[in-house]
Amino acid sequence: MEHLLPIIFLSYSYCVFLQAAKTTQPMAVPERVPVPEEFTDWKISFLSYHPSYWIAPCSFGQCDPDTTFLIAKKFNKKDGEVDRRMARRITMHRPKYDVSQGLPLNPSGRTGLAGRGYLPRWGPSHLVKVVLIKKRHKKMAYLKLRDGLTLQDDVFSTFVANLSSKKLSERVTYAIRKSPKLCSRGDIAKKVLHKAEHYAIKVAAESIPSPLDTDNAWVELSIYVIPCAKVRIFCEAVMKDKAIAAKYEWSTGTDTKSYLSSIQSLEKMGGTAKDGRQNDQLAMRHSHWDSAVWNTGRTVLAIAGIALYGLGVGLALSGLPVVGLSIIAATSIITLIVSLIYYIVRVARR
C-alpha cells in the first residue's frame, strides 16, 4: 500500500485537469467581469462590481430552481435529500460559507459571474470521484481515464445530491446490474453494489477551483478509493462492460517521475488556459492566498508535517501502531493536497 498516496494525488490532480478541459466544449458562458485580485475577498468593498447573472439549462438529473427563494433558509444545512453543506474535510472539520441577500457566497471569493451557472446546485455542488485500485505485477495500480477524455466521459465521477447516500454513478450501477453473471440475480447485484459503497474509503475532500465556478455556485470534490481486493466481483463486472473498459486503463505510474510529470502537466495546462481562456482564470483565484502569507504558511506546514511524522513514528514504535500509522497517513494526505493547491494557485497567477 506504499503507493496509495501518490495514487490519491494523481487522481485529485487529474480530476482538476478534467474540470478545466470540460470548458473547451461548446458552452455559452457569459463574459466574466474583471475582478482585481485585491477585490476577490467578499470582505473587501467593491461598489462597482456588477457581474452578469447566468443560469444554464439543467444538464443533470436534477437541478435547483432558477431562484433561491424556496431554499434561501436551507443553506449550510441538509435540505431533505440534498446536502447544502460543504464537504467534511479529512480533518473532520466542515467549513461554512456566507449567505448574503439569500444567495450563497463562493468561499473562494468573487469570480466575475453570478448565478447558479452550469452547476446543478446553488452553493456547493458535490462531485464524487471514485478510484479503483489493485495490485498488478507486484505494484499498486489505479484505474485511470484514458488521455484525451473529459469529465463527461468519466463514469467514476458524478455529481451527487447527498454524499452519504451514494458514491457510484448510475452508469456504473447499470453496468453491475446488467453484468452477464449478475443480470439474472438482482439480489446478488444489489449486495455487490452495497459492498462496493461500504468499502469506499474517503481520502480527500476540498473545494476545487473550477472554470465552472460562479459567485454563488462552486464544486466540492470528494475522492473515494475502492480496493478491488475487497470487492473483486464488483471490479471484474465493471471492467466486463466494453464501453467502460474502452475508456480506462490500469496505471502503475505512481513513482516520483510520474508525480513530477503530473505537476508539469498541470503547469502546462495552466499556461494554455491563460493564453486561450484568460477570463476563466478569474474563477481560479483565491484572494486569501497572498504570496507572502502563503510562503510563510508553507514553511509552517513543512515544520508541522515533520513534527507530525515524528510523532507518528514514535507512537508506532512505542506500541501504538494503529494511531501512529493513522497520523502518518493523514499527514501525507494533507501534504499532498496542500502541494496540489499550491501549484494550482501558482499557475493561476502566471
Short mmCIF file of C-alpha atoms in Angstrom, two decimals:
data_model
loop_
_atom_site.label_atom_id
_atom_site.label_comp_id
_atom_site.label_asym_id
_atom_site.label_seq_id
_atom_site.Cartn_x
_atom_site.Cartn_y
_atom_site.Cartn_z
CA MET A 1 0.00 0.00 0.00
CA GLU A 2 3.04 2.29 -0.05
CA HIS A 3 1.98 3.77 -3.41
CA LEU A 4 -1.56 4.63 -2.32
CA LEU A 5 -0.88 8.30 -1.50
CA PRO A 6 0.68 9.14 -4.89
CA ILE A 7 -2.36 7.49 -6.48
CA ILE A 8 -4.62 9.79 -4.47
CA PHE A 9 -2.66 12.84 -5.57
CA LEU A 10 -2.69 11.86 -9.24
CA SER A 11 -6.42 11.18 -9.10
CA TYR A 12 -7.07 14.53 -7.44
CA SER A 13 -4.97 16.49 -9.93
CA TYR A 14 -6.39 14.63 -12.92
CA CYS A 15 -9.93 15.48 -11.81
CA VAL A 16 -8.91 19.16 -11.81
CA PHE A 17 -7.46 18.70 -15.32
CA LEU A 18 -10.80 17.29 -16.48
CA GLN A 19 -12.71 20.20 -14.97
CA ALA A 20 -10.58 22.63 -16.95
CA ALA A 21 -10.77 20.52 -20.10
CA LYS A 22 -14.55 20.48 -19.93
CA THR A 23 -14.69 24.20 -20.64
CA THR A 24 -13.29 23.55 -24.12
CA GLN A 25 -16.67 22.07 -25.01
CA PRO A 26 -19.14 24.48 -26.67
CA MET A 27 -20.94 26.32 -23.88
CA ALA A 28 -22.43 29.80 -23.94
CA VAL A 29 -20.69 31.16 -20.86
CA PRO A 30 -21.26 34.90 -20.35
CA GLU A 31 -18.23 37.15 -20.19
CA ARG A 32 -16.89 37.49 -16.67
CA VAL A 33 -16.48 40.92 -15.13
CA PRO A 34 -12.78 41.57 -14.45
CA VAL A 35 -12.01 41.22 -10.75
CA PRO A 36 -8.71 42.67 -9.49
CA GLU A 37 -7.12 40.18 -7.16
CA GLU A 38 -7.28 42.57 -4.22
CA PHE A 39 -11.09 42.65 -4.57
CA THR A 40 -11.82 38.92 -4.75
CA ASP A 41 -12.39 38.73 -0.99
CA TRP A 42 -16.05 39.31 -0.10
CA LYS A 43 -14.98 41.30 2.95
CA ILE A 44 -13.46 43.97 0.71
CA SER A 45 -15.98 46.52 -0.58
CA PHE A 46 -16.24 46.61 -4.39
CA LEU A 47 -19.04 49.06 -5.20
CA SER A 48 -18.57 48.97 -8.97
CA TYR A 49 -18.91 45.18 -9.09
CA HIS A 50 -21.93 44.20 -11.22
CA PRO A 51 -21.41 40.69 -12.63
CA SER A 52 -23.61 39.05 -15.25
CA TYR A 53 -26.25 36.67 -13.91
CA TRP A 54 -26.12 33.24 -15.54
CA ILE A 55 -28.19 30.08 -15.21
CA ALA A 56 -27.70 27.35 -17.82
CA PRO A 57 -30.37 24.78 -18.72
CA CYS A 58 -30.15 21.77 -16.40
CA SER A 59 -27.75 19.14 -17.76
CA PHE A 60 -28.14 16.80 -14.80
CA GLY A 61 -30.83 14.50 -13.47
CA GLN A 62 -31.97 17.18 -11.07
CA CYS A 63 -31.07 20.83 -10.53
CA ASP A 64 -32.05 23.55 -8.10
CA PRO A 65 -34.70 26.09 -9.19
CA ASP A 66 -33.56 29.20 -11.02
CA THR A 67 -34.04 31.33 -7.90
CA THR A 68 -33.09 30.71 -4.28
CA PHE A 69 -36.41 31.94 -2.86
CA LEU A 70 -37.51 28.48 -1.68
CA ILE A 71 -34.13 27.31 -0.39
CA ALA A 72 -32.56 30.51 0.99
CA LYS A 73 -33.01 29.40 4.61
CA LYS A 74 -31.57 25.94 3.97
CA PHE A 75 -28.00 26.82 3.06
CA ASN A 76 -25.29 25.24 5.25
CA LYS A 77 -27.85 22.57 6.18
CA LYS A 78 -29.21 19.25 4.98
CA ASP A 79 -32.26 20.01 2.86
CA GLY A 80 -34.12 16.71 2.65
CA GLU A 81 -32.17 14.57 0.19
CA VAL A 82 -29.92 17.48 -0.80
CA ASP A 83 -26.88 18.28 1.33
CA ARG A 84 -26.24 22.02 1.06
CA ARG A 85 -23.25 21.88 3.39
CA MET A 86 -19.64 21.92 2.27
CA ALA A 87 -17.90 18.55 2.34
CA ARG A 88 -16.44 17.42 5.64
CA ARG A 89 -12.65 17.59 5.35
CA ILE A 90 -10.29 14.74 6.18
CA THR A 91 -9.51 16.62 9.39
CA MET A 92 -13.23 16.15 10.29
CA HIS A 93 -13.76 19.91 10.04
CA ARG A 94 -16.75 21.07 7.98
CA PRO A 95 -16.34 24.72 6.91
CA LYS A 96 -19.31 27.01 6.37
CA TYR A 97 -19.92 29.60 3.68
CA ASP A 98 -21.55 33.01 3.97
CA VAL A 99 -25.01 33.85 2.66
CA SER A 100 -25.91 37.37 1.54
CA GLN A 101 -29.36 38.53 0.44
CA GLY A 102 -30.49 34.92 0.08
CA LEU A 103 -27.52 33.93 -2.10
CA PRO A 104 -24.63 31.66 -1.05
CA LEU A 105 -21.21 33.26 -1.49
CA ASN A 106 -18.37 31.30 -3.05
CA PRO A 107 -15.77 30.86 -0.27
CA SER A 108 -13.04 31.45 -2.86
CA GLY A 109 -14.33 34.98 -3.44
CA ARG A 110 -15.71 36.92 -6.38
CA THR A 111 -15.45 35.20 -9.76
CA GLY A 112 -16.85 37.85 -12.11
CA LEU A 113 -20.02 35.86 -12.78
CA ALA A 114 -23.15 35.43 -10.64
CA GLY A 115 -25.94 32.84 -10.61
CA ARG A 116 -26.05 29.06 -10.47
CA GLY A 117 -24.33 28.80 -13.82
CA TYR A 118 -23.84 25.34 -15.29
CA LEU A 119 -23.68 23.55 -11.93
CA PRO A 120 -26.68 21.66 -10.52
CA ARG A 121 -26.82 23.39 -7.13
CA TRP A 122 -26.74 26.83 -5.62
CA GLY A 123 -23.81 26.85 -3.23
CA PRO A 124 -21.79 23.62 -3.15
CA SER A 125 -22.29 21.00 -5.86
CA HIS A 126 -20.85 17.72 -4.62
CA LEU A 127 -18.64 15.96 -7.15
CA VAL A 128 -17.60 12.43 -6.20
CA LYS A 129 -14.57 10.78 -7.79
CA VAL A 130 -14.12 7.05 -7.20
CA VAL A 131 -10.69 5.48 -7.74
CA LEU A 132 -10.36 1.71 -8.12
CA ILE A 133 -7.02 0.28 -7.01
CA LYS A 134 -5.48 -3.18 -7.17
CA LYS A 135 -2.14 -4.97 -7.29
CA ARG A 136 -0.66 -5.54 -10.76
CA HIS A 137 2.75 -7.10 -11.26
CA LYS A 138 3.50 -6.61 -7.55
CA LYS A 139 2.75 -2.88 -7.82
CA MET A 140 -0.25 -0.86 -6.77
CA ALA A 141 -2.25 0.23 -9.83
CA TYR A 142 -5.20 2.55 -10.18
CA LEU A 143 -7.87 2.77 -12.87
CA LYS A 144 -7.10 5.82 -14.97
CA LEU A 145 -9.27 7.55 -17.57
CA ARG A 146 -7.51 7.43 -20.92
CA ASP A 147 -5.84 10.60 -22.13
CA GLY A 148 -7.98 12.99 -24.14
CA LEU A 149 -11.26 12.16 -22.40
CA THR A 150 -13.11 14.69 -20.26
CA LEU A 151 -15.19 14.68 -17.11
CA GLN A 152 -18.29 13.83 -19.14
CA ASP A 153 -16.61 10.55 -20.14
CA ASP A 154 -15.63 9.57 -16.61
CA VAL A 155 -18.26 7.16 -15.26
CA PHE A 156 -16.46 7.17 -11.91
CA SER A 157 -17.08 10.90 -11.46
CA THR A 158 -20.59 12.02 -10.68
CA PHE A 159 -22.43 14.89 -9.05
CA VAL A 160 -24.49 13.67 -6.11
CA ALA A 161 -27.15 15.36 -4.01
CA ASN A 162 -26.02 13.73 -0.78
CA LEU A 163 -22.58 12.26 -0.07
CA SER A 164 -23.97 9.85 2.50
CA SER A 165 -26.41 8.25 0.05
CA LYS A 166 -24.29 7.07 -2.90
CA LYS A 167 -20.88 7.35 -4.47
CA LEU A 168 -21.31 5.29 -7.64
CA SER A 169 -22.77 6.80 -10.80
CA GLU A 170 -25.90 5.49 -12.48
CA ARG A 171 -23.73 4.23 -15.33
CA VAL A 172 -21.60 2.08 -13.00
CA THR A 173 -24.71 0.81 -11.22
CA TYR A 174 -26.22 -0.12 -14.58
CA ALA A 175 -23.05 -2.00 -15.59
CA ILE A 176 -23.24 -4.14 -12.45
CA ARG A 177 -26.93 -4.91 -12.80
CA LYS A 178 -26.55 -5.83 -16.48
CA SER A 179 -23.40 -7.89 -15.96
CA PRO A 180 -23.77 -11.37 -17.54
CA LYS A 181 -23.08 -13.02 -14.19
CA LEU A 182 -25.42 -10.79 -12.19
CA CYS A 183 -28.24 -9.70 -14.52
CA SER A 184 -30.46 -12.61 -13.50
CA ARG A 185 -29.54 -12.34 -9.83
CA GLY A 186 -30.84 -8.97 -8.73
CA ASP A 187 -30.32 -9.65 -5.03
CA ILE A 188 -26.65 -10.52 -5.58
CA ALA A 189 -26.10 -7.45 -7.77
CA LYS A 190 -27.56 -5.30 -5.02
CA LYS A 191 -25.20 -6.84 -2.47
CA VAL A 192 -22.21 -6.29 -4.78
CA LEU A 193 -23.08 -2.60 -5.13
CA HIS A 194 -23.66 -2.24 -1.40
CA LYS A 195 -20.31 -3.86 -0.64
CA ALA A 196 -18.50 -1.52 -3.04
CA GLU A 197 -20.10 1.51 -1.37
CA HIS A 198 -19.19 0.09 2.04
CA TYR A 199 -15.50 -0.30 1.19
CA ALA A 200 -15.20 3.14 -0.42
CA ILE A 201 -12.61 5.00 1.66
CA LYS A 202 -12.74 8.79 1.69
CA VAL A 203 -9.23 10.13 1.15
CA ALA A 204 -9.75 13.77 0.13
CA ALA A 205 -12.42 16.45 0.32
CA GLU A 206 -11.87 20.04 -0.81
CA SER A 207 -13.41 22.92 -2.72
CA ILE A 208 -11.66 22.77 -6.09
CA PRO A 209 -11.01 25.81 -8.29
CA SER A 210 -13.09 25.27 -11.42
CA PRO A 211 -13.78 27.31 -14.56
CA LEU A 212 -17.44 26.48 -13.88
CA ASP A 213 -17.46 28.40 -10.59
CA THR A 214 -19.64 31.46 -10.09
CA ASP A 215 -20.12 33.81 -7.17
CA ASN A 216 -22.96 31.62 -5.95
CA ALA A 217 -22.04 28.09 -7.04
CA TRP A 218 -18.88 26.01 -6.82
CA VAL A 219 -17.60 22.42 -6.82
CA GLU A 220 -16.88 20.39 -3.69
CA LEU A 221 -14.74 17.38 -4.66
CA SER A 222 -14.68 14.21 -2.55
CA ILE A 223 -12.37 11.36 -3.58
CA TYR A 224 -13.01 7.78 -2.55
CA VAL A 225 -10.70 4.80 -3.05
CA ILE A 226 -12.20 1.33 -3.53
CA PRO A 227 -9.70 -1.56 -3.17
CA CYS A 228 -10.55 -4.30 -5.67
CA ALA A 229 -9.06 -6.86 -3.29
CA LYS A 230 -12.14 -6.30 -1.11
CA VAL A 231 -14.71 -6.17 -3.93
CA ARG A 232 -13.31 -8.45 -6.64
CA ILE A 233 -16.70 -9.25 -8.21
CA PHE A 234 -17.55 -5.56 -8.48
CA CYS A 235 -14.29 -4.64 -10.23
CA GLU A 236 -14.49 -7.58 -12.61
CA ALA A 237 -18.11 -6.85 -13.52
CA VAL A 238 -17.43 -3.17 -14.19
CA MET A 239 -14.49 -3.90 -16.47
CA LYS A 240 -16.51 -6.52 -18.36
CA ASP A 241 -18.60 -3.64 -19.67
CA LYS A 242 -16.94 -2.97 -23.03
CA ALA A 243 -17.98 0.68 -23.20
CA ILE A 244 -16.45 1.37 -19.79
CA ALA A 245 -13.34 -0.76 -20.36
CA ALA A 246 -12.58 1.18 -23.57
CA LYS A 247 -12.26 4.43 -21.60
CA TYR A 248 -9.89 3.26 -18.88
CA GLU A 249 -6.54 1.65 -18.30
CA TRP A 250 -4.75 0.33 -15.24
CA SER A 251 -1.79 2.54 -14.43
CA THR A 252 1.14 1.89 -12.11
CA GLY A 253 2.61 5.32 -12.81
CA THR A 254 2.86 6.40 -9.20
CA ASP A 255 6.61 6.86 -8.84
CA THR A 256 8.45 10.15 -8.40
CA LYS A 257 8.86 10.61 -12.15
CA SER A 258 5.11 10.28 -12.72
CA TYR A 259 4.42 12.61 -9.81
CA LEU A 260 6.64 15.32 -11.32
CA SER A 261 5.12 14.72 -14.74
CA SER A 262 1.64 15.38 -13.36
CA ILE A 263 2.85 18.68 -11.90
CA GLN A 264 4.34 19.69 -15.25
CA SER A 265 1.08 18.80 -16.99
CA LEU A 266 -0.82 21.00 -14.56
CA GLU A 267 1.53 23.92 -15.19
CA LYS A 268 1.29 23.42 -18.95
CA MET A 269 -2.49 23.34 -18.83
CA GLY A 270 -2.49 26.49 -16.73
CA GLY A 271 -0.30 28.23 -19.29
CA THR A 272 -2.59 27.18 -22.13
CA ALA A 273 -5.64 28.36 -20.24
CA LYS A 274 -4.04 31.71 -19.59
CA ASP A 275 -3.27 32.18 -23.28
CA GLY A 276 -6.62 30.98 -24.61
CA ARG A 277 -9.11 31.47 -21.77
CA GLN A 278 -7.84 34.37 -19.72
CA ASN A 279 -11.35 35.02 -18.47
CA ASP A 280 -11.59 31.60 -16.83
CA GLN A 281 -8.60 32.35 -14.63
CA LEU A 282 -10.79 34.62 -12.51
CA ALA A 283 -12.53 31.53 -11.18
CA MET A 284 -9.18 30.05 -10.15
CA ARG A 285 -8.19 32.85 -7.79
CA HIS A 286 -8.35 32.57 -4.04
CA SER A 287 -7.95 36.01 -2.54
CA HIS A 288 -6.63 34.86 0.82
CA TRP A 289 -3.68 33.08 -0.79
CA ASP A 290 -1.46 36.12 -0.71
CA SER A 291 2.11 35.29 -1.73
CA ALA A 292 3.79 36.29 1.49
CA VAL A 293 1.23 34.60 3.69
CA TRP A 294 1.30 31.51 1.52
CA ASN A 295 5.10 31.22 1.63
CA THR A 296 5.07 31.61 5.39
CA GLY A 297 2.27 29.09 5.65
CA ARG A 298 4.22 26.57 3.57
CA THR A 299 7.17 26.86 5.94
CA VAL A 300 4.95 26.37 8.97
CA LEU A 301 3.22 23.42 7.33
CA ALA A 302 6.56 21.83 6.48
CA ILE A 303 7.73 22.11 10.08
CA ALA A 304 4.38 20.85 11.37
CA GLY A 305 4.49 17.98 8.88
CA ILE A 306 7.92 16.87 10.04
CA ALA A 307 6.78 17.07 13.66
CA LEU A 308 3.66 15.02 12.95
CA TYR A 309 5.66 12.41 11.04
CA GLY A 310 7.99 12.15 14.03
CA LEU A 311 5.05 11.82 16.40
CA GLY A 312 3.50 9.12 14.22
CA VAL A 313 6.73 7.13 14.03
CA GLY A 314 7.23 7.48 17.77
CA LEU A 315 3.75 6.19 18.57
CA ALA A 316 4.12 3.34 16.09
CA LEU A 317 7.36 2.22 17.71
CA SER A 318 6.05 2.65 21.24
CA GLY A 319 3.28 0.09 20.91
CA LEU A 320 0.52 2.15 19.29
CA PRO A 321 0.92 1.21 15.61
CA VAL A 322 -2.66 2.00 14.56
CA VAL A 323 -2.60 5.52 15.99
CA GLY A 324 0.92 6.15 14.72
CA LEU A 325 0.25 4.96 11.19
CA SER A 326 -3.01 6.93 11.10
CA ILE A 327 -1.13 10.14 11.93
CA ILE A 328 1.49 9.39 9.27
CA ALA A 329 -1.18 8.65 6.63
CA ALA A 330 -3.25 11.73 7.46
CA THR A 331 -0.17 13.97 7.37
CA SER A 332 0.82 12.56 3.98
CA ILE A 333 -2.65 13.13 2.51
CA ILE A 334 -2.84 16.71 3.77
CA THR A 335 0.67 17.41 2.47
CA LEU A 336 -0.23 16.14 -1.00
CA ILE A 337 -3.45 18.16 -1.12
CA VAL A 338 -1.68 21.33 0.01
CA SER A 339 1.01 20.72 -2.63
CA LEU A 340 -1.64 20.47 -5.34
CA ILE A 341 -3.38 23.65 -4.18
CA TYR A 342 -0.03 25.48 -4.17
CA TYR A 343 0.63 24.56 -7.79
CA ILE A 344 -2.92 25.50 -8.85
CA VAL A 345 -2.51 28.91 -7.24
CA ARG A 346 0.94 29.40 -8.75
CA VAL A 347 -0.34 28.50 -12.22
CA ALA A 348 -3.38 30.76 -11.89
CA ARG A 349 -1.20 33.74 -11.00
CA ARG A 350 1.07 33.47 -14.02
#
